[in-house]
Amino acid sequence: MPDRDELPDLEQIERDLRDRALNKQKVALDTLATVSADIAVPILARLLASSDFMQRRVAVMGLGNHLVEPSFELLAGVLKNDRDPNVTGEAANSIFDFGDRAIPLLVSLFEHTDSWLIRQSIISLLLDTDRHAEILTVAEIAIADETQSVKEVGILALGHLLTSPLQEPALALLLTLCHDPFWRNRWRAAISLQRLKNPATTAAIAQLQQDEHFRVVAAALEVANHWASQSG
């Protein structure tokens, strides 16, 4: 951390943060990350007040470099109030670095947003944690989402839970998805079942090997082969 007498040109940094040139923004963010939070966070807060979503996105990226209470409060405000998914999605990434206290805010955002970008980002973040109850909550919402990519990420999240204390409810949902009318959901369910071999999943994979869609059959065969290699 530089001494105050050795601070970089803060006015120039602020101008570069507002610049359209990505290379200038990146250098400015990297430089600001080396400055103490009590100096950097007010600069980022001013940037966060911009009507330009790109500048707000840069601001929340910078706040993630300063894990102090003012940064957390600003990021929490973005999650609650900003309407641009590019900004809130980036804010979700930044606030995740604050640890467990950020999880309820991320789950709440997931529940209240209809943005596929934000929902997929939050699921990816939660899968790096051991917050199994929260993962199940968002996965249940995701598999009911109208956006297919969100639904598929939700199915894979259920597979993640097959090695967790919430194995039973996750497995129940996956076994139901094995009979879903859309082949992509059956395909993802087959892939997800790979994490757990028991009588129920063995029967499901055997059934999916007779599926009408070749990709589902291929996935089921791959899971069966994986299990065989593990037991061998």
Coordinates of C-alpha atoms in Angstrom, one line a residue:
M1 CA 0.0 0.0 0.0
P2 CA 1.6 3.3 -1.0
D3 CA 2.1 6.1 1.4
R4 CA -0.3 9.1 1.0
D5 CA 2.7 11.1 -0.3
E6 CA 3.3 8.5 -2.9
L7 CA -0.3 8.2 -4.1
P8 CA -0.9 7.9 -7.9
D9 CA -2.8 10.7 -9.7
L10 CA -6.3 10.0 -8.3
E11 CA -7.9 12.5 -10.6
Q12 CA -6.4 10.8 -13.6
I13 CA -7.5 7.4 -12.3
E14 CA -11.0 8.6 -12.0
R15 CA -11.0 10.0 -15.5
D16 CA -9.6 6.7 -16.8
L17 CA -12.3 4.7 -15.0
R18 CA -14.9 6.7 -16.9
D19 CA -13.0 6.2 -20.2
R20 CA -14.5 4.0 -22.9
A21 CA -11.1 2.4 -23.5
L22 CA -11.0 -0.9 -21.7
N23 CA -7.3 -0.9 -21.4
K24 CA -7.4 2.4 -19.5
Q25 CA -10.2 1.1 -17.3
K26 CA -8.2 -2.0 -16.4
V27 CA -5.0 -0.1 -15.6
A28 CA -7.0 2.3 -13.5
L29 CA -8.7 -0.5 -11.6
D30 CA -5.5 -2.3 -11.0
T31 CA -3.9 0.9 -9.7
L32 CA -6.8 1.7 -7.5
A33 CA -6.6 -1.8 -6.0
T34 CA -3.3 -0.8 -4.5
V35 CA -4.7 2.3 -2.8
S36 CA -6.3 2.2 0.7
A37 CA -10.0 1.5 0.9
D38 CA -10.7 4.9 2.5
I39 CA -9.4 6.6 -0.6
A40 CA -10.5 4.1 -3.3
V41 CA -14.1 3.4 -2.2
P42 CA -15.3 7.1 -2.4
I43 CA -14.0 7.2 -5.9
L44 CA -15.8 4.1 -6.8
A45 CA -19.0 5.3 -5.1
R46 CA -19.0 8.4 -7.3
L47 CA -18.6 6.2 -10.4
L48 CA -21.4 4.0 -9.1
A49 CA -23.8 7.0 -9.2
S50 CA -23.3 7.2 -13.0
S51 CA -26.2 6.8 -15.4
D52 CA -23.9 4.8 -17.7
F53 CA -24.2 1.1 -16.9
M54 CA -20.7 0.4 -18.1
Q55 CA -19.3 2.8 -15.6
R56 CA -21.4 1.3 -12.8
R57 CA -20.1 -2.1 -13.8
V58 CA -16.5 -0.9 -13.6
A59 CA -17.3 0.5 -10.1
V60 CA -18.6 -2.8 -8.7
M61 CA -15.6 -4.6 -10.1
G62 CA -13.4 -2.1 -8.2
L63 CA -15.4 -2.5 -5.0
G64 CA -14.5 -6.2 -5.1
N65 CA -10.9 -5.3 -4.6
H66 CA -11.7 -3.6 -1.2
L67 CA -13.4 -6.0 1.2
V68 CA -14.5 -3.4 3.7
E69 CA -17.9 -2.6 5.1
P70 CA -18.6 0.5 2.9
S71 CA -17.9 -1.7 -0.2
F72 CA -20.3 -4.4 1.1
E73 CA -23.0 -1.8 1.7
L74 CA -22.6 -0.3 -1.8
L75 CA -22.7 -3.7 -3.5
A76 CA -25.7 -4.8 -1.5
G77 CA -27.4 -1.6 -2.7
V78 CA -26.6 -2.5 -6.3
L79 CA -28.1 -6.0 -5.9
K80 CA -31.3 -4.5 -4.5
N81 CA -31.7 -1.4 -6.7
D82 CA -29.8 -1.6 -10.0
R83 CA -31.9 -2.8 -12.9
D84 CA -29.1 -3.6 -15.4
P85 CA -28.2 -7.3 -15.3
N86 CA -24.6 -6.6 -16.5
V87 CA -24.1 -4.5 -13.4
T88 CA -25.9 -6.7 -10.9
G89 CA -24.3 -9.8 -12.3
E90 CA -20.9 -8.2 -11.7
A91 CA -21.9 -7.0 -8.3
A92 CA -22.9 -10.6 -7.4
N93 CA -19.4 -11.7 -8.3
S94 CA -17.8 -9.0 -6.2
I95 CA -20.0 -9.4 -3.1
F96 CA -19.4 -13.2 -3.2
D97 CA -15.8 -12.5 -2.0
F98 CA -17.2 -11.3 1.3
G99 CA -18.1 -14.9 2.2
D100 CA -21.1 -16.3 4.0
R101 CA -22.7 -13.0 4.7
A102 CA -23.2 -12.5 1.0
I103 CA -25.1 -15.7 0.4
P104 CA -28.6 -14.6 1.6
L105 CA -28.3 -11.6 -0.6
L106 CA -27.4 -13.7 -3.6
V107 CA -30.2 -16.1 -3.0
S108 CA -32.7 -13.2 -2.6
L109 CA -31.5 -11.7 -5.9
F110 CA -31.9 -15.1 -7.6
E111 CA -35.4 -15.4 -6.4
H112 CA -36.4 -11.9 -7.6
T113 CA -34.7 -11.6 -10.9
D114 CA -35.8 -12.9 -14.3
S115 CA -32.4 -12.4 -15.8
W116 CA -30.9 -15.6 -17.1
L117 CA -27.4 -14.1 -16.9
I118 CA -27.7 -13.3 -13.2
R119 CA -29.3 -16.6 -12.4
Q120 CA -26.6 -18.6 -14.1
S121 CA -23.9 -16.5 -12.5
I122 CA -25.3 -17.0 -9.0
I123 CA -25.7 -20.8 -9.4
S124 CA -22.0 -21.0 -10.5
L125 CA -20.9 -19.0 -7.5
L126 CA -22.9 -21.1 -5.0
L127 CA -21.5 -24.4 -6.4
D128 CA -18.2 -23.3 -5.1
T129 CA -19.6 -23.3 -1.5
D130 CA -20.9 -25.9 0.9
R131 CA -24.2 -24.1 1.3
H132 CA -26.3 -27.1 0.2
A133 CA -29.7 -25.7 1.4
E134 CA -29.2 -22.6 -0.7
I135 CA -28.0 -24.6 -3.7
L136 CA -31.2 -26.7 -3.5
T137 CA -33.4 -23.6 -3.2
V138 CA -31.9 -22.0 -6.4
A139 CA -31.9 -25.3 -8.2
E140 CA -35.6 -25.8 -7.6
I141 CA -36.3 -22.4 -9.0
A142 CA -33.9 -22.8 -11.9
I143 CA -35.5 -26.1 -13.2
A144 CA -38.8 -24.2 -13.4
D145 CA -37.3 -21.3 -15.3
E146 CA -38.5 -20.8 -18.9
T147 CA -35.0 -20.2 -20.1
Q148 CA -33.5 -23.5 -21.1
S149 CA -29.9 -22.6 -20.2
V150 CA -31.0 -21.7 -16.6
K151 CA -33.0 -24.9 -16.4
E152 CA -30.0 -27.0 -17.4
V153 CA -27.7 -25.3 -15.0
G154 CA -30.3 -26.0 -12.3
I155 CA -30.3 -29.7 -13.2
L156 CA -26.5 -29.9 -13.0
A157 CA -26.7 -28.2 -9.6
L158 CA -29.0 -31.0 -8.4
G159 CA -26.3 -33.4 -9.5
H160 CA -23.8 -31.5 -7.4
L161 CA -26.0 -32.2 -4.3
L162 CA -26.0 -36.0 -4.8
T163 CA -22.9 -36.2 -2.7
S164 CA -24.3 -33.8 0.0
P165 CA -26.6 -34.2 3.0
L166 CA -29.5 -33.1 0.7
Q167 CA -29.0 -36.1 -1.6
E168 CA -32.6 -37.4 -1.1
P169 CA -34.6 -34.4 -2.4
A170 CA -32.1 -33.7 -5.1
L171 CA -32.3 -37.3 -6.4
A172 CA -36.1 -37.2 -6.3
L173 CA -36.1 -34.2 -8.6
L174 CA -33.5 -35.7 -10.9
L175 CA -35.5 -39.0 -11.2
T176 CA -38.5 -37.0 -12.2
L177 CA -36.5 -35.1 -14.8
C178 CA -35.5 -38.4 -16.3
H179 CA -39.1 -38.5 -17.6
D180 CA -39.2 -34.9 -18.8
P181 CA -40.8 -34.4 -22.2
F182 CA -37.9 -32.4 -23.5
W183 CA -34.8 -34.5 -24.4
R184 CA -32.3 -31.9 -23.2
N185 CA -33.6 -32.1 -19.7
R186 CA -33.4 -35.9 -19.7
W187 CA -29.9 -35.6 -21.1
R188 CA -28.8 -33.3 -18.4
A189 CA -30.4 -35.4 -15.7
A190 CA -28.6 -38.5 -17.0
I191 CA -25.3 -36.6 -16.8
S192 CA -26.0 -35.5 -13.3
L193 CA -26.8 -39.0 -12.1
Q194 CA -23.2 -40.0 -12.7
R195 CA -22.3 -38.7 -9.2
L196 CA -24.3 -41.4 -7.4
K197 CA -24.7 -45.1 -8.1
N198 CA -27.5 -46.8 -6.2
P199 CA -30.5 -49.0 -7.2
A200 CA -32.6 -46.0 -8.2
T201 CA -30.0 -44.3 -10.3
T202 CA -29.0 -47.6 -11.9
A203 CA -32.6 -48.3 -12.9
A204 CA -32.9 -44.7 -14.3
I205 CA -29.8 -45.0 -16.3
A206 CA -30.8 -48.3 -17.7
Q207 CA -34.2 -46.8 -18.8
L208 CA -32.4 -43.8 -20.4
Q209 CA -30.3 -46.1 -22.5
Q210 CA -33.5 -47.0 -24.3
D211 CA -34.5 -43.3 -24.8
E212 CA -35.8 -42.0 -28.1
H213 CA -33.1 -39.4 -28.4
F214 CA -29.6 -40.5 -29.3
R215 CA -27.9 -37.8 -27.1
V216 CA -29.8 -39.1 -24.0
V217 CA -28.8 -42.7 -24.9
A218 CA -25.1 -41.6 -25.3
A219 CA -25.1 -39.8 -22.0
A220 CA -26.7 -42.8 -20.2
L221 CA -24.2 -45.2 -21.8
E222 CA -21.3 -43.0 -20.7
V223 CA -22.6 -42.9 -17.1
A224 CA -22.9 -46.7 -17.1
N225 CA -19.4 -47.1 -18.5
H226 CA -18.1 -44.7 -15.9
W227 CA -19.7 -46.7 -13.1
A228 CA -18.3 -49.9 -14.6
S229 CA -14.8 -48.4 -14.7
Q230 CA -15.1 -47.2 -11.1
S231 CA -16.1 -50.6 -9.8
G232 CA -13.5 -52.4 -11.9

